[in-house]
XYZ file of C-alpha atoms in Angstrom:
738
model
C 184.425 138.286 120.616
C 186.897 136.633 122.961
C 188.319 137.112 126.410
C 186.502 138.936 129.177
C 184.260 140.777 126.742
C 182.998 137.542 125.214
C 182.441 136.067 128.645
C 180.429 139.081 129.780
C 178.397 138.980 126.589
C 177.581 135.323 127.222
C 176.534 135.980 130.809
C 174.377 138.910 129.754
C 172.690 136.862 127.038
C 172.054 134.019 129.490
C 170.702 136.407 132.135
C 168.311 138.067 129.665
C 166.949 134.665 128.664
C 166.686 133.645 132.315
C 164.604 136.746 132.978
C 162.400 135.781 130.040
C 161.828 132.371 131.658
C 160.991 134.017 134.965
C 158.554 136.334 133.184
C 156.683 133.276 131.957
C 156.385 132.170 135.583
C 155.226 135.637 136.630
C 152.609 135.765 133.883
C 151.270 132.367 134.888
C 151.008 133.571 138.478
C 149.266 136.766 137.339
C 146.716 134.782 135.329
C 146.028 132.587 138.361
C 145.519 135.653 140.610
C 143.424 137.644 138.139
C 140.031 136.060 139.035
C 140.848 136.454 142.724
C 141.634 140.138 142.196
C 138.336 140.618 140.371
C 136.492 138.863 143.183
C 138.137 141.131 145.754
C 137.071 144.211 143.806
C 133.459 142.997 143.567
C 133.327 142.071 147.233
C 134.820 145.410 148.241
C 132.341 147.264 146.050
C 129.440 145.430 147.651
C 130.737 146.100 151.162
C 131.072 149.822 150.479
C 127.666 150.070 148.790
C 128.945 151.007 145.352
C 128.189 147.757 143.486
C 124.735 146.727 144.650
C 121.823 145.008 143.026
C 120.858 141.535 141.902
C 123.147 141.506 138.908
C 126.183 142.496 140.966
C 125.353 139.925 143.635
C 125.175 137.146 141.053
C 128.387 138.329 139.444
C 130.115 138.339 142.825
C 129.115 134.707 143.408
C 130.222 133.581 139.947
C 133.565 135.382 140.074
C 134.248 134.247 143.640
C 133.611 130.605 142.766
C 135.743 130.948 139.638
C 138.537 132.538 141.686
C 138.457 129.675 144.184
C 138.633 127.091 141.410
C 141.505 128.849 139.658
C 143.401 129.279 142.922
C 142.879 125.605 143.742
C 144.145 124.585 140.306
C 147.149 126.907 140.619
C 147.921 125.537 144.071
C 147.726 121.982 142.723
C 150.122 122.813 139.875
C 152.505 124.574 142.262
C 152.359 121.615 144.667
C 153.116 119.108 141.920
C 155.995 121.227 140.616
C 157.422 121.693 144.110
C 157.103 118.036 145.172
C 158.140 116.407 141.877
C 161.604 114.948 142.015
C 163.851 116.166 139.186
C 165.525 113.315 137.385
C 169.243 112.864 137.915
C 171.818 110.565 136.414
C 172.725 107.334 138.251
C 176.334 107.732 139.300
C 178.943 106.466 141.732
C 179.856 109.185 144.218
C 183.556 109.724 144.798
C 184.229 110.754 148.390
C 187.026 113.193 149.020
C 188.746 110.676 151.289
C 188.946 108.194 148.404
C 190.266 110.727 145.852
C 192.023 113.658 147.550
C 194.253 114.297 144.533
C 191.267 114.446 142.186
C 189.441 116.892 144.431
C 192.613 118.941 144.746
C 193.011 119.128 140.977
C 189.395 120.226 140.486
C 189.627 122.885 143.199
C 192.882 124.197 141.794
C 191.205 124.371 138.406
C 188.267 126.281 139.895
C 190.662 128.714 141.580
C 192.453 129.408 138.311
C 189.120 129.965 136.593
C 187.888 132.108 139.505
C 184.640 130.147 139.843
C 183.078 128.182 142.742
C 184.370 124.638 143.082
C 181.900 121.777 142.489
C 180.314 120.483 145.670
C 181.137 116.836 144.899
C 182.503 114.519 142.215
C 180.774 111.458 140.801
C 181.554 108.915 138.076
C 179.285 107.693 135.318
C 179.842 104.803 132.876
C 179.826 106.966 129.765
C 182.241 109.121 127.787
C 181.018 112.510 128.925
C 181.385 115.006 131.759
C 178.951 117.625 132.977
C 177.648 119.565 135.969
C 174.472 118.371 137.662
C 172.346 120.266 140.150
C 171.271 118.029 143.025
C 169.924 120.655 145.391
C 166.385 119.267 145.413
C 165.393 117.858 148.847
C 164.596 114.483 147.271
C 168.242 114.088 146.249
C 169.486 113.845 149.803
C 171.422 116.108 152.088
C 173.425 118.776 150.250
C 177.191 118.367 150.488
C 178.940 121.010 152.573
C 180.410 123.773 150.489
C 184.166 124.223 150.626
C 184.882 127.385 152.637
C 188.189 129.127 153.277
C 189.760 128.634 156.678
C 188.014 130.727 159.276
C 185.060 131.575 157.031
C 182.611 129.735 159.251
C 182.491 129.157 162.976
C 181.704 125.857 164.689
C 178.007 125.614 165.369
C 177.205 128.257 162.768
C 174.324 128.011 160.325
C 174.519 125.197 157.805
C 174.774 126.174 154.165
C 171.455 126.522 152.427
C 170.545 123.893 149.890
C 170.055 126.417 147.128
C 173.588 127.741 147.673
C 175.280 124.350 147.102
C 177.383 124.165 143.963
C 176.506 121.544 141.332
C 178.085 118.096 141.276
C 180.827 117.379 138.745
C 180.075 114.118 136.905
C 183.033 112.582 135.061
C 182.942 109.724 132.583
C 184.925 106.846 134.058
C 186.619 105.905 130.729
C 188.273 109.338 130.788
C 189.959 108.572 134.106
C 191.480 105.313 132.909
C 192.467 106.293 129.376
C 193.414 109.959 129.700
C 196.527 111.317 131.312
C 196.268 113.762 134.215
C 197.006 116.802 132.054
C 194.494 115.753 129.417
C 191.745 115.226 131.984
C 192.426 118.633 133.485
C 192.182 120.275 130.069
C 188.916 118.502 129.230
C 187.339 119.400 132.579
C 188.318 123.092 132.393
C 185.276 124.282 130.369
C 182.986 122.076 132.443
C 184.191 123.424 135.786
C 183.971 126.946 134.375
C 180.206 126.457 134.157
C 179.878 126.746 137.940
C 180.366 130.516 137.607
C 177.267 131.303 135.516
C 175.343 128.648 137.433
C 175.730 130.704 140.613
C 173.949 133.731 139.121
C 170.627 134.164 141.015
C 168.477 134.721 137.917
C 169.985 131.806 136.003
C 169.719 129.505 139.033
C 166.064 130.484 139.596
C 165.211 129.909 135.933
C 166.856 126.501 135.980
C 164.998 125.463 139.127
C 161.720 126.491 137.505
C 162.464 124.512 134.345
C 163.563 121.430 136.286
C 160.399 121.572 138.367
C 158.195 121.780 135.277
C 160.166 118.966 133.667
C 159.733 116.691 136.671
C 156.056 117.611 137.027
C 155.404 116.769 133.382
C 156.911 113.338 133.941
C 154.833 112.777 137.082
C 151.487 113.681 135.530
C 152.241 111.672 132.384
C 153.079 108.494 134.301
C 150.677 105.640 133.699
C 148.753 103.616 136.234
C 146.113 106.235 137.097
C 142.868 104.669 138.224
C 139.493 106.267 138.017
C 138.188 108.882 135.602
C 138.504 111.681 138.170
C 142.204 110.985 138.768
C 142.888 110.797 135.054
C 141.002 114.030 134.436
C 142.881 115.883 137.178
C 146.262 114.676 135.983
C 145.338 115.420 132.401
C 144.475 119.006 133.283
C 147.659 119.450 135.294
C 149.684 117.982 132.450
C 148.227 120.400 129.922
C 149.088 123.379 132.133
C 152.631 122.143 132.768
C 153.261 121.409 129.088
C 151.914 124.826 128.144
C 154.402 126.458 130.499
C 157.214 124.310 129.145
C 156.409 125.302 125.578
C 156.506 128.946 126.625
C 159.944 128.476 128.210
C 161.521 126.137 125.668
C 163.213 128.663 123.384
C 164.338 130.939 126.202
C 165.772 128.004 128.186
C 167.763 126.727 125.209
C 169.179 130.186 124.486
C 169.987 130.658 128.171
C 172.068 127.479 128.174
C 173.857 128.553 125.008
C 174.753 131.817 126.667
C 176.059 129.997 129.726
C 178.114 127.676 127.483
C 179.500 130.707 125.659
C 180.568 132.355 128.910
C 182.143 129.174 130.304
C 184.046 128.507 127.074
C 185.459 132.019 127.028
C 186.551 131.758 130.649
C 188.222 128.371 130.107
C 190.316 129.488 127.135
C 193.054 130.764 129.421
C 193.573 127.345 131.053
C 195.370 124.530 129.194
C 193.930 125.562 125.851
C 196.670 123.922 123.787
C 196.481 120.661 125.706
C 192.702 120.636 125.318
C 192.949 120.448 121.533
C 195.035 117.296 121.801
C 192.814 115.892 124.574
C 189.744 116.146 122.342
C 191.266 113.446 120.159
C 191.404 111.223 123.223
C 187.719 111.938 123.919
C 186.733 110.500 120.554
C 189.093 107.567 120.892
C 187.841 106.769 124.386
C 184.265 106.743 123.119
C 185.196 104.406 120.267
C 186.825 101.894 122.634
C 184.043 102.154 125.217
C 181.309 101.626 122.646
C 183.104 98.637 121.190
C 183.794 97.144 124.613
C 180.155 97.372 125.711
C 178.570 95.958 122.562
C 181.151 93.279 121.761
C 182.621 92.221 125.119
C 180.343 93.187 128.007
C 176.998 92.321 126.420
C 177.700 88.567 125.973
C 178.802 88.388 129.617
C 175.707 90.212 130.874
C 173.497 87.807 128.969
C 175.207 84.922 130.761
C 174.538 86.400 134.186
C 178.135 87.601 134.582
C 179.364 91.201 134.632
C 182.988 92.135 133.899
C 184.279 93.801 137.042
C 187.009 95.842 135.327
C 185.371 97.520 132.356
C 187.548 100.610 132.540
C 190.697 98.489 132.519
C 189.241 96.797 129.453
C 188.879 100.193 127.786
C 192.622 100.745 128.069
C 193.294 97.298 126.591
C 190.780 97.849 123.782
C 192.164 101.266 122.887
C 195.716 99.960 122.965
C 194.671 97.228 120.556
C 192.886 99.788 118.401
C 195.985 101.941 118.259
C 197.916 98.874 117.087
C 195.459 98.039 114.300
C 194.377 101.500 113.178
C 197.005 103.628 111.477
C 195.009 106.742 112.432
C 195.667 105.957 116.092
C 199.437 105.560 115.781
C 201.296 107.266 118.589
C 198.446 107.115 121.098
C 199.910 104.072 122.829
C 203.078 106.022 123.591
C 201.053 108.124 126.029
C 200.747 105.140 128.327
C 204.094 106.020 129.862
C 202.607 109.186 131.369
C 200.660 109.223 134.629
C 197.070 108.056 134.081
C 194.238 110.035 135.590
C 193.036 106.995 137.554
C 196.083 107.475 139.791
C 194.172 110.381 141.297
C 191.949 107.757 142.995
C 193.089 105.988 146.142
C 191.446 102.665 145.176
C 190.916 102.641 141.417
C 190.087 98.923 141.397
C 187.141 99.278 143.792
C 185.887 102.305 141.885
C 186.158 100.451 138.581
C 184.120 97.570 139.998
C 181.371 99.915 141.200
C 181.197 101.680 137.831
C 181.169 98.335 136.004
C 178.173 97.186 138.028
C 176.450 100.501 137.319
C 177.068 100.028 133.600
C 175.533 96.552 133.753
C 172.403 97.999 135.374
C 172.106 100.902 132.955
C 172.677 98.965 129.758
C 171.329 95.538 130.683
C 169.170 95.876 133.794
C 171.016 93.504 136.098
C 170.564 93.315 139.887
C 172.071 95.902 142.190
C 174.724 93.598 143.637
C 176.604 90.340 143.190
C 174.635 87.137 143.786
C 174.920 83.442 142.868
C 173.169 84.103 139.547
C 174.724 87.527 138.909
C 178.431 87.415 139.679
C 181.493 89.330 138.526
C 184.005 87.837 136.125
C 187.644 88.746 135.614
C 189.250 89.204 132.232
C 191.444 86.125 132.732
C 188.347 83.969 133.246
C 186.311 85.574 130.463
C 187.142 83.031 127.686
C 186.199 80.042 129.827
C 183.314 81.514 131.821
C 181.686 83.578 129.078
C 182.859 82.654 125.586
C 182.852 78.887 126.028
C 179.600 78.851 128.004
C 177.869 81.155 125.525
C 178.711 78.975 122.548
C 177.739 75.739 124.289
C 174.527 77.300 125.574
C 173.519 78.362 122.072
C 174.463 74.969 120.672
C 172.330 73.248 123.300
C 169.384 75.479 122.456
C 169.832 74.718 118.763
C 169.622 70.972 119.365
C 166.597 71.318 121.652
C 164.747 73.119 118.894
C 165.791 70.460 116.389
C 164.376 67.838 118.762
C 161.124 69.769 118.962
C 160.959 69.967 115.159
C 161.346 66.184 114.939
C 164.795 66.134 113.332
C 166.454 62.776 113.918
C 169.412 62.650 116.255
C 171.683 60.396 114.157
C 172.743 62.311 111.064
C 174.039 60.608 107.969
C 177.690 61.042 108.914
C 177.287 60.012 112.553
C 178.819 56.753 113.725
C 176.305 53.976 114.513
C 175.035 54.055 118.060
C 176.012 57.656 118.594
C 173.125 59.846 119.668
C 174.999 62.837 120.934
C 174.652 66.315 119.506
C 176.738 66.720 116.376
C 177.407 69.476 113.889
C 176.613 67.070 111.064
C 173.013 66.941 112.260
C 172.717 70.696 111.865
C 174.431 70.728 108.476
C 172.262 67.945 107.088
C 169.088 69.649 108.263
C 169.956 73.040 106.779
C 171.298 71.594 103.516
C 168.870 72.033 100.644
C 168.098 68.632 99.020
C 169.050 68.219 95.369
C 165.422 68.023 94.222
C 164.736 71.368 95.907
C 167.879 73.130 94.619
C 166.076 75.088 91.927
C 165.524 78.795 91.350
C 162.179 78.563 93.096
C 163.541 76.720 96.083
C 165.014 79.847 97.603
C 161.873 81.898 97.356
C 159.865 82.920 100.374
C 158.642 79.801 102.164
C 154.947 79.173 102.431
C 153.370 80.184 105.713
C 152.745 76.548 106.588
C 156.447 75.720 106.303
C 157.469 78.025 109.130
C 155.678 77.310 112.428
C 154.284 80.204 114.364
C 156.700 81.344 117.101
C 153.883 81.156 119.620
C 153.236 77.474 118.835
C 156.587 75.874 117.954
C 158.371 74.203 119.429
C 155.880 72.628 121.793
C 157.192 72.737 125.371
C 155.723 69.314 126.004
C 157.698 67.842 123.125
C 160.977 69.509 123.981
C 163.039 68.758 127.065
C 162.578 71.209 129.881
C 165.387 73.788 129.739
C 165.917 73.594 133.485
C 166.174 69.794 133.718
C 167.241 68.379 130.344
C 170.872 67.422 129.756
C 172.723 70.345 128.357
C 170.373 72.836 129.923
C 171.374 76.283 128.815
C 171.497 79.617 130.502
C 168.312 81.567 129.960
C 170.238 84.775 129.686
C 172.493 83.742 126.820
C 171.538 84.844 123.354
C 174.456 84.515 120.964
C 178.162 84.100 120.752
C 178.624 87.382 118.976
C 176.771 90.645 119.617
C 175.738 92.573 116.540
C 177.397 95.935 116.024
C 174.800 98.672 116.473
C 174.501 101.125 113.650
C 173.228 104.637 113.559
C 175.699 106.144 115.980
C 177.184 109.520 115.312
C 180.904 109.944 114.911
C 182.601 110.735 118.233
C 183.387 114.391 118.718
C 186.859 115.551 117.945
C 188.675 118.817 117.884
C 187.236 119.660 114.477
C 183.629 118.631 115.235
C 181.839 120.983 117.663
C 179.408 119.384 120.051
C 177.014 120.628 122.596
C 174.904 122.581 120.174
C 172.050 122.544 122.632
C 174.080 124.869 124.802
C 173.973 122.708 127.882
C 176.888 124.252 129.748
C 176.301 122.135 132.793
C 177.478 119.252 130.689
C 179.875 120.513 128.079
C 181.031 123.956 129.136
C 181.907 124.827 125.551
C 180.562 123.868 122.140
C 184.111 123.136 121.019
C 185.025 121.184 124.139
C 181.957 119.022 124.428
C 182.056 115.293 124.941
C 179.470 112.783 123.654
C 176.013 112.853 125.130
C 175.587 111.269 128.516
C 172.877 108.734 129.394
C 169.442 110.070 130.267
C 168.267 110.335 133.833
C 166.657 107.226 135.285
C 163.396 108.629 136.523
C 160.379 110.367 135.098
C 160.599 109.450 131.485
C 164.031 110.434 130.244
C 163.566 114.123 130.941
C 166.851 115.981 130.797
C 167.283 118.286 133.749
C 170.602 119.841 132.880
C 169.966 121.925 129.847
C 166.739 123.476 131.024
C 164.752 121.836 128.238
C 163.301 118.460 127.423
C 165.615 116.076 125.626
C 166.444 112.403 125.496
C 169.781 110.721 124.938
C 169.289 107.140 123.783
C 172.410 105.030 123.576
C 170.597 102.508 121.445
C 171.185 101.865 117.754
C 169.686 99.516 115.226
C 171.590 96.397 114.115
C 173.457 96.708 110.877
C 173.412 93.602 108.713
C 176.457 94.879 106.838
C 178.546 94.364 109.977
C 177.342 90.821 110.621
C 180.478 89.247 109.248
C 182.686 91.264 111.564
C 180.570 90.188 114.523
C 181.200 86.481 114.058
C 184.347 84.724 115.294
C 185.641 84.345 111.752
C 184.968 87.942 110.758
C 187.650 90.376 109.737
C 188.749 92.315 112.784
C 191.529 94.334 111.221
C 189.250 97.096 110.004
C 188.824 100.057 112.337
C 185.530 99.820 114.209
C 182.648 102.060 113.326
C 181.247 104.118 116.150
C 178.123 105.996 115.286
C 175.601 107.320 117.763
C 171.911 107.583 117.104
C 170.315 110.984 116.834
C 168.524 111.826 120.090
C 164.879 110.994 119.802
C 162.047 110.379 122.199
C 161.636 106.649 122.885
C 158.491 105.108 121.494
C 155.748 104.602 124.021
C 154.627 101.110 124.924
C 151.739 99.951 122.746
C 148.306 100.035 124.289
C 146.252 96.828 124.453
C 144.190 98.033 121.514
C 147.295 98.628 119.422
C 149.044 95.402 120.449
C 147.598 93.227 117.637
C 148.737 95.737 115.047
C 152.222 95.812 116.536
C 152.416 92.000 116.595
C 151.258 91.858 112.973
C 153.937 94.367 111.984
C 156.576 92.309 113.818
C 155.444 89.152 112.010
C 155.690 90.925 108.663
C 159.189 92.141 109.515
C 160.233 88.579 110.431
C 158.812 87.274 107.163
C 160.766 89.878 105.224
C 163.939 88.982 107.096
C 163.552 85.268 106.328
C 162.437 85.790 102.736
C 165.913 85.006 101.371
C 166.460 81.827 103.406
C 165.426 78.262 102.828
C 162.219 76.766 104.195
C 164.153 74.653 106.693
C 166.190 77.642 107.815
C 163.061 79.753 108.275
C 161.401 77.052 110.374
C 164.504 76.613 112.526
C 164.862 80.382 112.976
C 161.226 80.623 114.068
C 161.722 77.857 116.613
C 164.865 79.479 118.014
C 163.114 82.842 118.272
C 160.220 81.273 120.152
C 162.578 79.410 122.489
C 164.515 82.589 123.241
C 161.288 84.459 123.915
C 160.196 81.814 126.423
C 163.565 81.835 128.171
C 163.554 85.626 128.410
C 160.042 85.542 129.851
C 161.115 82.987 132.455
C 164.204 85.026 133.296
C 162.141 88.191 133.759
C 160.038 86.372 136.355
C 162.773 84.516 138.238
C 165.403 87.270 138.145
C 167.943 89.009 136.008
C 170.658 86.377 136.248
C 170.870 82.986 134.599
C 169.660 79.964 136.621
C 172.759 77.938 135.831
C 175.281 80.745 136.287
C 178.134 79.679 138.557
C 178.096 81.091 142.063
C 180.185 84.071 142.931
C 183.694 83.177 143.968
C 183.618 85.536 146.921
C 181.461 88.111 148.563
C 181.418 91.492 146.867
C 184.263 93.735 147.893
C 183.308 96.495 150.266
C 183.690 99.776 148.457
C 181.803 102.466 146.589
C 178.417 101.630 145.187
C 175.924 103.366 142.917
C 173.901 106.002 144.718
C 170.715 104.191 145.849
C 168.683 107.408 146.001
C 169.103 107.882 142.246
C 167.647 104.547 141.157
C 164.288 103.734 139.688
C 164.440 99.973 139.195
C 161.153 99.969 137.314
C 162.819 101.728 134.375
C 165.811 99.381 133.979
C 167.531 98.929 131.661
C 167.613 102.599 130.795
C 169.807 102.182 127.733
C 169.535 98.700 126.199
C 172.437 98.271 123.808
C 170.574 96.294 121.173
C 166.997 95.841 119.997
C 165.594 92.315 119.519
C 167.509 90.405 116.879
C 165.941 89.135 113.679
C 165.389 85.477 112.967
C 168.229 85.410 110.448
C 170.665 86.840 113.013
C 169.553 84.385 115.695
C 169.934 81.390 113.390
C 173.341 82.545 112.161
C 174.614 83.058 115.707
C 173.465 79.603 116.828
C 174.969 77.810 113.834
C 178.233 79.695 114.396
C 178.204 78.652 118.050
C 177.759 75.004 117.041
C 180.681 75.239 114.612
C 182.863 76.750 117.346
C 181.925 73.967 119.770
C 182.865 71.342 117.190
C 186.153 73.127 116.545
C 187.004 73.156 120.250
C 186.062 69.511 120.865
C 187.452 67.936 117.690
C 190.213 70.205 116.364
C 191.850 71.636 119.502
C 190.614 75.199 119.056
C 190.269 77.362 122.142
C 187.931 80.232 123.029
C 189.511 83.636 123.429
C 188.702 87.286 124.021
C 189.339 89.890 121.383
C 189.236 93.361 122.939
C 187.557 94.908 119.906
C 185.422 92.049 118.597
C 184.582 90.088 121.735
C 184.419 86.257 121.653
C 186.824 84.727 119.154
C 188.105 81.299 118.154
C 191.831 80.547 118.100
C 193.690 77.797 116.207
C 197.294 77.531 117.441
C 197.127 81.091 118.732
C 195.790 82.507 115.444
C 192.274 83.793 115.113
C 190.055 81.767 112.786
C 189.094 83.556 109.597
C 186.480 83.160 106.871
C 183.915 81.495 109.116
C 181.209 84.140 108.818
C 180.754 84.013 105.005
C 180.551 80.219 105.071
C 177.863 80.236 107.770
C 175.866 82.892 105.938
C 176.000 80.846 102.749
C 174.603 77.822 104.589
C 171.839 79.809 106.277
C 170.770 81.778 103.229
C 171.133 79.253 100.410
C 171.349 75.869 102.110
C 174.770 75.201 100.540
C 177.175 73.605 103.068
C 180.069 73.410 100.598
C 182.073 76.481 101.718
C 181.607 75.609 105.392
C 182.629 71.968 104.903
C 185.706 73.088 102.978
C 186.633 75.476 105.780
C 186.222 72.734 108.402
C 188.217 70.217 106.368
C 191.155 72.607 106.114
C 191.197 73.042 109.907
C 190.566 69.383 110.746
C 187.112 69.830 112.304
C 185.081 66.581 112.538
C 181.358 67.425 112.179
C 180.264 63.827 112.853
C 181.818 63.801 116.341
C 179.514 64.587 119.302
C 180.248 67.821 121.118
C 179.945 68.737 124.771
C 177.107 71.101 125.641
C 176.336 73.037 128.799
């Protein structure tokens, strides 16, 4: 059913499910009042002389005490539910003064849809848009509702918090990549969700679900001391979870009904444009995902954060449209007016969103500092790519020193003790007497030192004082492409199956999932049911070649999102040994196909990285040797401080810990790149889709990744030496480190 009839059917279905949720609340209240009602009856019977005798007196005492206990427990649950702060998404609020055209477009859209306009607009660093209720007192003062002229008098009563419309949250990549008409079409089903949200029964049901959700997170938080406190919170948690289980199905169906109604209402507004705009939603997600994992992550690890991520999205998508035949024609849209023109100061807004993205995905500080400073795209090759490679190369040589590998390799000129690529090649090369079928088997446990013991800090130069000291935040020259991500939604792939109208407005018009809220354990407060939205995916070894500077970058990038799943809880002290043993077994399996020397070097690099990360977690999020900020941070919008829970950062780490094979491969690649820059005139560069890259005479170097993998896995330097000879790289020459 379509049109007004379909809309009414959706509202009726949502309202019936909302009433079912409220009935669960009423039944819980009735159960809590039942012992008190029985006690009142017994007390009244005794006062009137009808229920007298020893048995009735004892029963009155028992029931009265039970009623007091039940009422106390019910009051405690109600207090926790009322005082718990519902989780909300960290965003950057867009004031109306800084985006009058954007607010005007949204209000005009609401007028055409005949629904209340959103109370405010905010930006999030993700490819999604949704409505978010922030009427809880803990979320700050409610924004004033837009009223027609003359509707209110000066000095009149302020609008009630419960009457405030939800906040419209827009993914910042949409503003920079989409055109104004496309953004309007994508936002139509989202804005249409404000109509059903204003229904009293639906609003009351959502408030009840959000309160239970927040209370469940509060009572499940760790750190409780004393058996009495743990027992009380355990009892409260069981009651809250029981109520949530009773509401789960009804809440999900209520949101589906609201999504149905909003989708039907939005069909009359820009429906044809919306079909085309959905293609841009998927493309924007592909470019954003690639930009974060390949370009932003190496900078964050160096203590630098790109200050114009959204501008980078446009550059990345333009490059993608050039390489990918499926994206032909998308670049021609750039002549139309971009949606970011609706902002008065798009540069300041982009910087605020970029800093928010760094905090969400990496856990950086809340503002610029000497060890956490912004970097422009023009400075990225020198400040990030070059420093990352030289940092990794310095770490590689420190570990070789700790393992006792001699400084002067066989091809090094006499008297030269500087770090050379030849030293690395000679160490990883399998000797002729070991080049047998059994030489590549799993190394004996004694051959690979334990990461907790090697290298010895006393034997290795101190990272903070030794020449070539490296940044403690740098990990590798090339981030590994996460796998396990779902294909971005397009016009032919419905999304929003959970029915969360506050986010998608329509199953057919949904955008990718947004990040989870920062507080109270990833509890989603927008769909009326518990859910998590991890942005994390596992590394894919099949994409390792494309991640290295010599990898093939002409293939279209994969962009798959992991299926939402509850994050694994931190291991308890009792379970920690088992977890460590499992990690050791996984490392052994990863290094089973490498040589004994490669396994030992990978173990030393892993241990060194672990120590540096531990030091960085104590001293701060930035790198100790990061260059100071060029200037004070620009005054402008900033992430909403009331929405932060710094204890939970990063909320969405982009990558899990890398394996020993990946760490060793990245460090050897970095050393090769340093030698190419210092001896063959190569230069570091930024590839918008693949991140750090190496250029020879303006052409990207190719075939480096397979050669490095051959050296790491088999100990055969032949392909790599052939590649270097063709490009004129001198492995015996010392290179400059950080």
